[in-house]
Coordinates of C-alpha atoms and ligand atoms in Angstrom, one line a residue:
X1 CA 16.2 -44.6 53.4
X2 CA 18.9 -47.1 54.4
X3 CA 17.7 -50.7 54.8
X4 CA 17.3 -52.6 58.0
X5 CA 19.1 -55.8 58.9
X6 CA 16.9 -58.3 60.7
X7 CA 18.1 -61.6 61.8
X8 CA 16.8 -64.3 64.1
X9 CA 19.7 -66.0 66.0
X10 CA 18.8 -69.4 67.2
X11 CA 22.1 -70.7 68.6
X12 CA 22.5 -72.6 71.9
X13 CA 24.5 -69.6 73.3
X14 CA 22.3 -66.8 71.8
X15 CA 18.6 -66.9 70.9
X16 CA 17.2 -63.5 69.9
X17 CA 15.9 -61.4 67.0
X18 CA 18.1 -58.5 66.1
X19 CA 17.2 -55.6 63.9
X20 CA 19.0 -52.4 63.1
X21 CA 19.5 -49.8 60.3
X22 CA 22.6 -50.4 58.1
X23 CA 23.1 -46.9 56.8
X24 CA 26.3 -44.8 56.9
X25 CA 26.6 -43.1 60.3
X26 CA 27.3 -39.4 59.5
X27 CA 26.6 -36.6 61.9
X28 CA 24.7 -38.8 64.3
X29 CA 22.3 -40.0 61.6
X30 CA 22.0 -43.2 59.6
X31 CA 21.9 -42.2 55.9
X32 CA 22.2 -43.7 52.4
X33 CA 25.4 -43.3 50.5
X34 CA 25.5 -40.4 48.0
X35 CA 25.2 -42.8 45.1
X36 CA 22.4 -44.8 46.7
X37 CA 24.4 -48.0 46.2
X38 CA 24.8 -50.9 48.6
X39 CA 27.3 -53.7 49.5
X40 CA 26.3 -57.3 50.1
X41 CA 27.5 -58.8 53.3
X42 CA 28.2 -62.5 52.8
X43 CA 28.0 -65.3 55.4
X44 CA 31.3 -67.2 55.1
X45 CA 29.8 -70.4 56.4
X46 CA 27.6 -70.9 53.3
X47 CA 28.5 -68.0 50.9
X48 CA 24.9 -66.6 51.1
X49 CA 24.0 -62.9 51.4
X50 CA 23.2 -62.0 55.0
X51 CA 22.2 -58.4 54.3
X52 CA 23.3 -55.3 52.4
X53 CA 24.7 -52.1 53.8
X54 CA 25.0 -48.6 52.4
X55 CA 28.1 -47.9 50.3
X56 CA 30.1 -44.9 51.2
X57 CA 31.7 -42.8 48.4
X58 CA 34.3 -40.0 48.5
X59 CA 31.4 -37.5 48.6
X60 CA 30.2 -39.2 51.8
X61 CA 33.7 -38.9 53.2
X62 CA 33.5 -35.1 52.6
X63 CA 30.2 -35.0 54.5
X64 CA 31.6 -37.0 57.4
X65 CA 34.7 -34.8 57.5
X66 CA 32.5 -31.7 57.6
X67 CA 30.5 -33.2 60.5
X68 CA 33.6 -34.3 62.3
X69 CA 35.1 -30.7 62.0
X70 CA 31.9 -29.1 63.2
X71 CA 31.9 -31.4 66.3
X72 CA 35.6 -30.8 66.9
X73 CA 35.0 -27.1 66.9
X74 CA 31.9 -27.0 69.1
X75 CA 31.0 -30.1 71.2
X76 CA 34.2 -32.1 71.4
X77 CA 38.0 -31.5 71.2
X78 CA 38.9 -28.6 73.6
X79 CA 35.2 -27.8 74.1
X80 CA 34.5 -30.9 76.3
X81 CA 36.3 -31.6 79.5
X82 CA 38.1 -34.9 79.7
X83 CA 35.8 -36.0 82.5
X84 CA 32.8 -35.6 80.3
X85 CA 34.5 -37.6 77.5
X86 CA 35.3 -40.2 80.1
X87 CA 31.6 -40.3 81.2
X88 CA 30.3 -40.8 77.7
X89 CA 32.9 -43.5 77.0
X90 CA 31.9 -45.3 80.2
X91 CA 28.2 -45.2 79.1
X92 CA 29.3 -46.8 75.9
X93 CA 31.1 -49.5 77.9
X94 CA 27.9 -50.2 79.8
X95 CA 25.9 -50.5 76.6
X96 CA 28.5 -52.8 75.1
X97 CA 28.3 -55.0 78.2
X98 CA 24.5 -55.0 77.9
X99 CA 24.7 -56.1 74.3
X100 CA 27.8 -58.2 74.5
X101 CA 26.1 -61.5 73.3
X102 CA 24.5 -59.7 70.4
X103 CA 27.9 -58.2 69.4
X104 CA 29.5 -61.6 69.6
X105 CA 26.8 -63.2 67.6
X106 CA 27.1 -60.6 64.8
X107 CA 30.8 -61.1 64.7
X108 CA 30.4 -64.8 64.4
X109 CA 27.8 -64.5 61.7
X110 CA 29.7 -61.9 59.7
X111 CA 33.3 -63.0 60.1
X112 CA 32.9 -66.8 60.7
X113 CA 34.9 -66.7 64.0
X114 CA 33.4 -68.9 66.8
X115 CA 30.8 -67.3 69.0
X116 CA 32.8 -68.4 72.1
X117 CA 36.0 -66.7 70.9
X118 CA 34.1 -63.6 69.7
X119 CA 32.4 -63.3 73.1
X120 CA 35.5 -64.0 75.3
X121 CA 38.2 -62.3 73.3
X122 CA 36.8 -59.9 70.7
X123 CA 33.9 -58.4 72.6
X124 CA 35.5 -58.8 76.1
X125 CA 38.7 -57.2 74.8
X126 CA 36.8 -54.3 73.1
X127 CA 34.9 -53.5 76.3
X128 CA 38.1 -53.6 78.3
X129 CA 39.9 -51.3 75.8
X130 CA 37.1 -48.6 75.8
X131 CA 37.0 -48.8 79.6
X132 CA 40.8 -48.4 79.8
X133 CA 40.8 -45.3 77.5
X134 CA 37.7 -43.9 79.3
X135 CA 40.0 -43.8 82.3
X136 CA 42.6 -41.8 80.4
X137 CA 40.3 -39.1 79.1
X138 CA 40.8 -36.8 82.1
X139 CA 44.5 -37.6 82.5
X140 CA 45.9 -36.3 79.3
X141 CA 48.6 -34.0 80.7
X142 CA 51.5 -31.9 79.4
X143 CA 54.6 -30.9 81.3
X144 CA 56.2 -27.8 82.7
X145 CA 59.8 -27.3 81.4
X146 CA 62.3 -25.5 83.5
X147 CA 63.9 -22.7 81.4
X148 CA 64.7 -19.4 83.1
X149 CA 63.1 -17.7 86.1
X150 CA 61.6 -14.9 84.0
X151 CA 59.7 -17.4 81.9
X152 CA 57.1 -20.1 82.3
X153 CA 57.2 -22.8 79.6
X154 CA 54.9 -25.7 79.4
X155 CA 53.6 -28.2 76.8
X156 CA 50.0 -29.0 76.1
X157 CA 48.9 -32.4 74.6
X158 CA 46.1 -31.2 72.4
X159 CA 43.8 -33.4 70.3
X160 CA 45.0 -33.5 66.6
X161 CA 41.5 -32.8 65.1
X162 CA 39.7 -35.1 62.7
X163 CA 41.3 -38.5 62.4
X164 CA 40.7 -41.1 59.8
X165 CA 40.8 -44.8 60.8
X166 CA 40.8 -47.8 58.4
X167 CA 40.4 -51.3 59.9
X168 CA 40.5 -54.9 58.6
X169 CA 38.1 -57.8 58.8
X170 CA 39.9 -60.2 61.1
X171 CA 39.0 -58.6 64.4
X172 CA 36.4 -56.1 63.3
X173 CA 35.1 -54.9 66.7
X174 CA 38.4 -55.1 68.5
X175 CA 40.2 -53.1 65.9
X176 CA 37.5 -50.5 66.1
X177 CA 37.9 -50.3 69.9
X178 CA 41.7 -50.1 69.6
X179 CA 41.2 -47.2 67.2
X180 CA 38.4 -45.1 68.6
X181 CA 39.4 -45.7 72.3
X182 CA 42.5 -43.5 72.4
X183 CA 41.2 -41.1 69.7
X184 CA 38.1 -40.2 71.7
X185 CA 39.9 -40.1 75.0
X186 CA 42.3 -37.5 73.6
X187 CA 39.4 -35.4 72.2
X188 CA 39.7 -36.2 68.5
X189 CA 36.7 -36.7 66.2
X190 CA 36.7 -39.8 64.0
X191 CA 35.9 -40.9 60.4
X192 CA 36.2 -44.7 60.4
X193 CA 36.0 -47.2 57.6
X194 CA 35.5 -50.9 58.5
X195 CA 36.2 -53.6 56.0
X196 CA 33.3 -54.1 53.7
X197 CA 33.6 -57.9 54.4
X198 CA 32.7 -57.4 58.1
X199 CA 30.8 -54.2 58.7
X200 CA 28.0 -55.3 61.1
X201 CA 29.6 -54.8 64.5
X202 CA 30.9 -51.4 63.5
X203 CA 27.4 -50.3 62.4
X204 CA 25.8 -51.8 65.6
X205 CA 28.4 -49.9 67.6
X206 CA 27.2 -46.6 66.0
X207 CA 23.7 -47.3 67.4
X208 CA 25.3 -47.7 70.9
X209 CA 27.4 -44.6 70.4
X210 CA 24.2 -42.7 69.6
X211 CA 22.4 -44.2 72.5
X212 CA 25.3 -43.3 74.9
X213 CA 24.8 -39.6 73.9
X214 CA 27.9 -38.7 72.0
X215 CA 27.4 -35.4 70.2
X216 CA 26.6 -35.8 66.5
X217 CA 29.8 -35.9 64.3
X218 CA 32.1 -37.1 67.0
X219 CA 32.2 -40.6 65.5
X220 CA 31.3 -41.2 61.8
X221 CA 31.4 -44.6 60.3
X222 CA 31.4 -45.3 56.5
X223 CA 31.1 -48.7 55.1
X224 CA 32.8 -48.7 51.7
X225 CA 35.5 -50.1 49.5
X226 CA 39.2 -49.5 50.2
X227 CA 40.2 -48.0 46.8
X228 CA 37.3 -45.5 47.0
X229 CA 36.2 -44.7 50.5
X230 CA 39.5 -45.8 52.1
X231 CA 41.6 -43.8 49.6
X232 CA 39.4 -40.8 50.1
X233 CA 40.2 -40.9 53.8
X234 CA 43.9 -41.4 53.5
X235 CA 44.2 -38.7 50.9
X236 CA 41.8 -36.2 52.4
X237 CA 43.1 -32.6 52.8
X238 CA 41.1 -31.9 56.0
X239 CA 41.9 -35.2 57.9
X240 CA 45.0 -34.5 60.0
X241 CA 45.9 -38.1 60.9
X242 CA 45.2 -41.6 59.5
X243 CA 45.5 -44.8 61.5
X244 CA 45.5 -48.0 59.5
X245 CA 45.4 -51.7 60.3
X246 CA 45.8 -54.1 57.5
X247 CA 48.3 -55.5 55.0
X248 CA 51.7 -54.1 54.4
X249 CA 50.8 -53.7 50.7
X250 CA 47.9 -51.3 51.5
X251 CA 49.8 -49.7 54.4
X252 CA 52.3 -48.5 51.8
X253 CA 49.5 -47.0 49.7
X254 CA 48.1 -45.2 52.8
X255 CA 51.5 -43.7 53.5
X256 CA 51.9 -42.6 49.9
X257 CA 48.4 -41.0 49.9
X258 CA 49.2 -39.2 53.1
X259 CA 52.4 -37.9 51.7
X260 CA 50.8 -36.8 48.4
X261 CA 47.9 -35.0 50.1
X262 CA 48.5 -33.0 53.3
X263 CA 51.4 -34.9 54.9
X264 CA 49.0 -36.2 57.5
X265 CA 50.4 -38.1 60.5
X266 CA 50.3 -41.9 59.8
X267 CA 50.3 -44.9 62.1
X268 CA 50.3 -48.4 60.6
X269 CA 49.6 -51.8 62.1
X270 CA 50.6 -54.3 59.4
X271 CA 51.2 -57.9 58.7
X272 CA 53.5 -60.5 60.2
X273 CA 55.2 -63.8 59.7
X274 CA 55.9 -64.5 63.4
X275 CA 58.4 -67.1 64.5
X276 CA 57.5 -69.5 67.4
X277 CA 60.6 -71.0 68.8
X278 CA 60.5 -74.2 70.9
X279 CA 63.8 -75.2 72.7
X280 CA 64.7 -78.8 73.8
X281 CA 63.9 -77.9 77.4
X282 CA 60.4 -76.6 76.9
X283 CA 57.4 -78.0 78.6
X284 CA 56.4 -80.0 75.6
X285 CA 52.7 -80.3 76.3
X286 CA 52.4 -76.6 76.9
X287 CA 54.5 -75.8 73.9
X288 CA 52.2 -77.9 71.7
X289 CA 49.0 -76.4 73.1
X290 CA 50.3 -72.8 72.6
X291 CA 51.7 -73.5 69.2
X292 CA 48.3 -74.8 68.0
X293 CA 46.6 -71.8 69.5
X294 CA 49.3 -69.6 68.0
X295 CA 48.7 -70.6 64.4
X296 CA 45.1 -72.0 64.2
X297 CA 43.2 -69.6 66.5
X298 CA 41.0 -67.2 64.5
X299 CA 41.6 -69.6 61.6
X300 CA 45.1 -68.3 61.2
X301 CA 43.7 -64.9 60.3
X302 CA 45.7 -63.2 63.1
X303 CA 48.4 -60.7 62.3
X304 CA 50.6 -62.3 65.1
X305 CA 49.9 -65.9 64.0
X306 CA 52.9 -68.1 64.8
X307 CA 53.1 -69.3 61.3
X308 CA 56.8 -70.4 61.4
X309 CA 57.3 -72.9 64.1
X310 CA 61.0 -73.7 64.9
X311 CA 61.6 -76.8 67.0
X312 CA 65.0 -77.8 68.4
X313 CA 66.3 -81.1 67.0
X314 CA 66.3 -83.0 70.4
X315 CA 62.5 -82.8 70.8
X316 CA 61.5 -82.4 67.2
X317 CA 60.1 -85.9 66.6
X318 CA 58.1 -85.9 69.9
X319 CA 56.8 -82.3 69.3
X320 CA 55.9 -83.2 65.7
X321 CA 53.9 -86.3 66.8
X322 CA 52.0 -84.4 69.5
X323 CA 51.4 -81.3 67.3
X324 CA 49.9 -83.5 64.6
X325 CA 47.6 -85.2 67.1
X326 CA 46.4 -82.0 68.6
X327 CA 45.8 -80.4 65.2
X328 CA 43.9 -83.4 64.1
X329 CA 41.6 -83.1 67.1
X330 CA 40.5 -79.5 66.3
X331 CA 36.8 -79.4 65.4
X332 CA 36.0 -77.4 62.3
X333 CA 32.4 -76.3 61.5
X334 CA 29.5 -74.1 62.6
X335 CA 30.9 -71.0 64.4
X336 CA 27.9 -71.2 66.8
X337 CA 28.4 -74.8 67.9
X338 CA 29.8 -74.8 71.4
X339 CA 32.7 -77.3 70.6
X340 CA 33.8 -75.7 67.3
X341 CA 37.4 -74.5 67.3
X342 CA 37.6 -73.3 63.7
X343 CA 35.0 -71.7 61.5
X344 CA 35.3 -70.6 57.8
X345 CA 37.8 -68.2 56.4
X346 CA 36.3 -64.8 56.1
X347 CA 35.6 -64.6 52.3
X348 CA 36.0 -66.4 49.0
X349 CA 38.8 -64.1 48.1
X350 CA 40.7 -65.0 51.3
X351 CA 39.9 -68.7 50.8
X352 CA 41.4 -68.6 47.3
X353 CA 44.4 -66.7 48.4
X354 CA 45.2 -69.3 51.1
X355 CA 44.6 -72.2 48.8
X356 CA 47.0 -70.6 46.2
X357 CA 49.7 -70.4 48.9
X358 CA 49.1 -74.1 49.8
X359 CA 49.5 -75.0 46.1
X360 CA 52.6 -72.9 45.8
X361 CA 54.1 -74.8 48.8
X362 CA 53.3 -78.1 47.3
X363 CA 54.7 -77.1 43.9
X364 CA 57.9 -75.9 45.6
X365 CA 58.4 -79.4 47.1
X366 CA 57.3 -78.8 50.7
X367 CA 55.5 -81.8 52.3
X368 CA 51.9 -81.4 53.5
X369 CA 51.8 -83.4 56.7
X370 CA 48.1 -82.7 57.4
X371 CA 45.4 -80.6 55.8
X372 CA 46.2 -78.8 52.5
X373 CA 42.6 -78.9 51.3
X374 CA 39.2 -77.4 51.8
X375 CA 36.9 -78.8 54.5
X376 CA 33.4 -79.7 53.5
X377 CA 31.6 -78.7 50.3
X378 CA 30.1 -75.3 51.1
X379 CA 31.4 -72.1 52.7
X380 CA 35.1 -71.1 53.0
X381 CA 36.5 -73.8 55.3
X382 CA 40.1 -74.9 55.1
X383 CA 41.7 -77.7 57.0
X384 CA 44.5 -76.8 59.4
X385 CA 47.6 -77.4 57.4
X386 CA 51.2 -78.3 58.5
X387 CA 54.1 -78.1 56.0
X388 CA 57.5 -79.7 56.6
X389 CA 60.5 -80.1 54.3
X390 CA 60.6 -76.3 53.6
X391 CA 63.5 -74.0 52.8
X392 CA 63.8 -70.3 53.4
X393 CA 63.3 -69.4 49.8
X394 CA 59.8 -70.7 49.6
X395 CA 56.8 -68.2 49.5
X396 CA 55.1 -70.2 52.3
X397 CA 58.1 -69.5 54.6
X398 CA 58.5 -65.8 53.7
X399 CA 55.0 -64.4 53.0
X400 CA 52.1 -63.8 55.2
X401 CA 49.4 -66.4 54.3
X402 CA 46.8 -65.2 56.9
X403 CA 45.2 -68.6 57.1
X404 CA 45.4 -71.9 59.0
X405 CA 48.8 -72.8 57.5
X406 CA 52.2 -73.2 59.2
X407 CA 55.7 -74.5 58.4
X408 CA 57.6 -76.6 60.9
X409 CA 61.4 -76.2 60.8
X410 CA 64.0 -78.1 62.8
X411 CA 66.9 -76.0 64.3
X412 CA 70.2 -76.8 66.0
X413 CA 71.0 -74.1 68.5
X414 CA 70.3 -70.5 69.6
X415 CA 72.4 -68.8 67.0
X416 CA 70.9 -70.8 64.2
X417 CA 67.3 -70.1 65.2
X418 CA 67.7 -66.4 65.9
X419 CA 69.2 -66.0 62.5
X420 CA 66.4 -67.9 60.8
X421 CA 63.7 -66.3 62.9
X422 CA 64.9 -62.7 62.0
X423 CA 65.1 -63.6 58.3
X424 CA 61.9 -61.9 57.4
X425 CA 60.8 -58.4 56.3
X426 CA 58.2 -58.5 59.1
X427 CA 58.7 -57.9 62.8
X428 CA 55.3 -58.0 64.5
X429 CA 55.6 -60.7 67.2
X430 CA 57.7 -63.7 68.2
X431 CA 57.4 -66.4 70.9
X432 CA 60.0 -68.6 72.7
X433 CA 59.3 -71.7 74.8
X434 CA 62.0 -72.8 77.3
X435 CA 62.4 -73.4 81.0
X436 CA 65.7 -71.6 81.1
X437 CA 65.3 -68.0 82.2
X438 CA 68.5 -66.7 80.7
X439 CA 67.9 -68.3 77.3
X440 CA 64.3 -67.1 77.3
X441 CA 65.2 -63.5 78.0
X442 CA 68.3 -63.6 75.7
X443 CA 66.2 -64.9 72.8
X444 CA 63.3 -62.5 73.4
X445 CA 65.7 -59.6 73.4
X446 CA 67.5 -60.6 70.2
X447 CA 64.3 -61.2 68.2
X448 CA 63.4 -58.3 66.0
X449 CA 59.8 -57.9 66.8
X450 CA 57.4 -55.5 68.6
X451 CA 56.1 -58.2 70.9
X452 CA 58.0 -61.1 72.3
X453 CA 56.1 -63.8 74.2
X454 CA 57.8 -66.2 76.6
X455 CA 56.0 -69.5 77.1
X456 CA 52.8 -68.1 75.7
X457 CA 51.5 -66.6 72.4
X458 CA 48.7 -64.3 71.1
X459 CA 48.3 -62.7 74.5
X460 CA 47.2 -59.1 74.6
X461 CA 46.2 -56.5 77.1
X462 CA 44.7 -53.0 76.7
X463 CA 47.5 -51.4 78.7
X464 CA 50.4 -53.1 76.9
X465 CA 51.9 -51.5 73.8
X466 CA 51.4 -53.4 70.5
X467 CA 52.9 -52.8 67.1
X468 CA 55.6 -53.8 64.7
X469 CA 59.3 -53.5 63.9
X470 CA 60.5 -53.4 60.3
X471 CA 57.6 -53.6 57.7
X472 CA 55.1 -54.7 60.3
X473 CA 54.2 -51.1 61.1
X474 CA 54.8 -47.6 62.5
X475 CA 53.6 -46.5 66.0
X476 CA 52.1 -48.4 68.8
X477 CA 48.5 -49.2 69.8
X478 CA 47.2 -49.9 73.3
X479 CA 48.5 -48.6 76.5
X480 CA 49.6 -44.9 77.0
X481 CA 51.8 -45.3 74.0
X482 CA 48.7 -45.0 71.8
X483 CA 47.8 -41.6 73.3
X484 CA 50.9 -40.1 71.6
X485 CA 49.4 -41.1 68.3
X486 CA 46.3 -38.9 69.0
X487 CA 47.8 -35.8 70.5
X488 CA 49.7 -32.8 69.1
X489 CA 52.2 -31.3 71.4
X490 CA 52.2 -27.5 71.7
X491 CA 54.9 -25.6 73.6
X492 CA 53.7 -22.4 75.3
X493 CA 56.3 -19.7 76.4
X494 CA 55.0 -17.1 78.9
X495 CA 57.2 -14.1 79.5
X496 CA 57.2 -13.3 83.2
X497 CA 59.4 -10.1 83.0
X498 CA 62.1 -10.3 80.4
X499 CA 62.1 -6.8 78.9
X500 CA 63.3 -6.0 75.3
Ligands
NDP1 P1 43.8 -54.9 53.7 O1 45.1 -54.2 53.8 O2 43.5 -55.5 52.3 O3 42.6 -54.0 54.1 C1 42.6 -53.3 55.3 C2 41.6 -52.1 55.2 O4 42.1 -51.2 54.2 C3 40.2 -52.6 54.6 O5 39.2 -51.8 55.2 C4 40.4 -52.2 53.1 O6 39.2 -52.0 52.5 C5 41.2 -50.9 53.2 N1 41.9 -50.6 52.0 C6 42.2 -51.4 50.9 N2 42.8 -50.7 50.0 C7 42.9 -49.4 50.4 C8 43.4 -48.2 49.8 N3 44.0 -48.2 48.6 N4 43.3 -47.1 50.6 C9 42.7 -47.1 51.8 N5 42.2 -48.2 52.4 C10 42.3 -49.4 51.7 O7 43.8 -56.0 54.8 P2 42.7 -57.1 55.1 O8 41.4 -56.5 55.4 O9 42.8 -58.1 54.0 O10 43.3 -57.7 56.5 C11 44.3 -58.6 56.6 C12 45.7 -57.9 56.8 O11 45.7 -57.0 57.9 C13 46.8 -58.9 57.0 O12 47.9 -58.6 56.3 C14 47.1 -58.7 58.5 O13 48.3 -59.1 58.9 C15 46.8 -57.3 58.7 N6 46.4 -57.0 60.1 C16 47.4 -56.4 60.9 C17 47.1 -56.2 62.3 C18 48.1 -55.5 63.1 O14 47.7 -55.0 64.2 N7 49.3 -55.5 62.8 C19 45.8 -56.6 62.9 C20 44.9 -57.2 61.9 C21 45.2 -57.4 60.6 P3 38.6 -53.2 51.5 O15 38.2 -54.3 52.5 O16 37.6 -52.6 50.7 O17 39.8 -53.7 50.7

């Protein structure tokens, strides 16, 4: 019998006792893993165990795939009209709205992000995303192709079947919504693995999915480790598609596993090292505010984090002064305190990884202008860190740190900065700050990135495509672009009188 997580939240913004079963969610039931093992979930604020959740194994992936196939062949897929899928998704939206504060509190406890951000961005964005795709469920259409008068030819956009989805820990609920939203709208069934660092909101969502009345087996969620459960999903012979969000390193493994097994369809949302370009004519106060948000929001654990900040030489000194002041003013601490901007990094592993990048920057001769060390004595807090005096060969300039660490680089002109900004193997996002419309558009168009922001950063919408150029990914999430990831196109030729 899987264990129950019980927790009394006593924060100014949320006071309540929550309690729910933490088993694997297979075929509409909460069950133990086949090996009866569990995974401890750690509170990043103090390093203590919050609870434990069932550990999935490859055997459990098989069971989940069986359930997902059975549902696809009977109660979902082509057996449920889009309008009915839409109704169920709308019920889920209503339940998410009803439990929004609880979901935000779980995210803050488990991930360390602030309750306020979790509520206003993660939970609000997840609700918005499921609502958006609920609207699509009865609007998945093919086309009629004109061929000859004695033939009718049309295409159907059919669901692919059982899809595997593997998500990271930085936006646990939002990544789940981005994945299950389009998959369910198109009629697929799902086997999803959250990160074992942050499984709580995904498990809570399973309770809401059950309460909403989704048929058993439509959504299956297995908490488990990447190299076992994750690998079993990406290499499974009866999973037709895998969608992954995470690091470029693991993305490559997913693609290899897909190729080695059944050549399943693959979409990847991977890492980034996004440039944030500030020209001389930018509104400097706004540029500073956005640059701080760009890198330090979500503790730098954002795939689009503006971690390379390029500032034109004419305003460099002024920008530097104000950027330092603003960074110094950020409050670090308890994710549930109303004025906290930055909580802890998600895990000890991530904390150590970020600190080793900071040490490598120092050793390579970069200058730490602020931060560069842990904050406090318990938990995984790191002070916001600004490096200057960097050169393009340094690891801190080239590699994704995924923490509150940025490099500040002075540039001369447009040509110079575009060359430097594009000098990365990533291409997820980029931002440009200027009042000159021509320069803004010209720069945005020449940057090699899947998203280009002008005078803003880290801005997302459910109906706007998101994804990477180069090694930042394959395919697009959000908007109607994501629907193409979850449909298989079938051409039907009907003979209306052509005799042989
Ligand atoms: P990882 O790539 O380490 O892990 C992502 C997920 O994959 C986790 O659930 C992980 O499980 C699982 N996994 C690990 N190894 C395997 C494997 N061999 N086969 C199948 N699954 C596996 O990323 P993180 O969780 O550390 O997240 C941070 C990374 O994600 C950053 O690089 C970031 O840029 C990227 N990211 C990209 C986004 C985008 O949209 N482009 C959005 C959010 C994050 P386990 O936890 O057990 O390792």
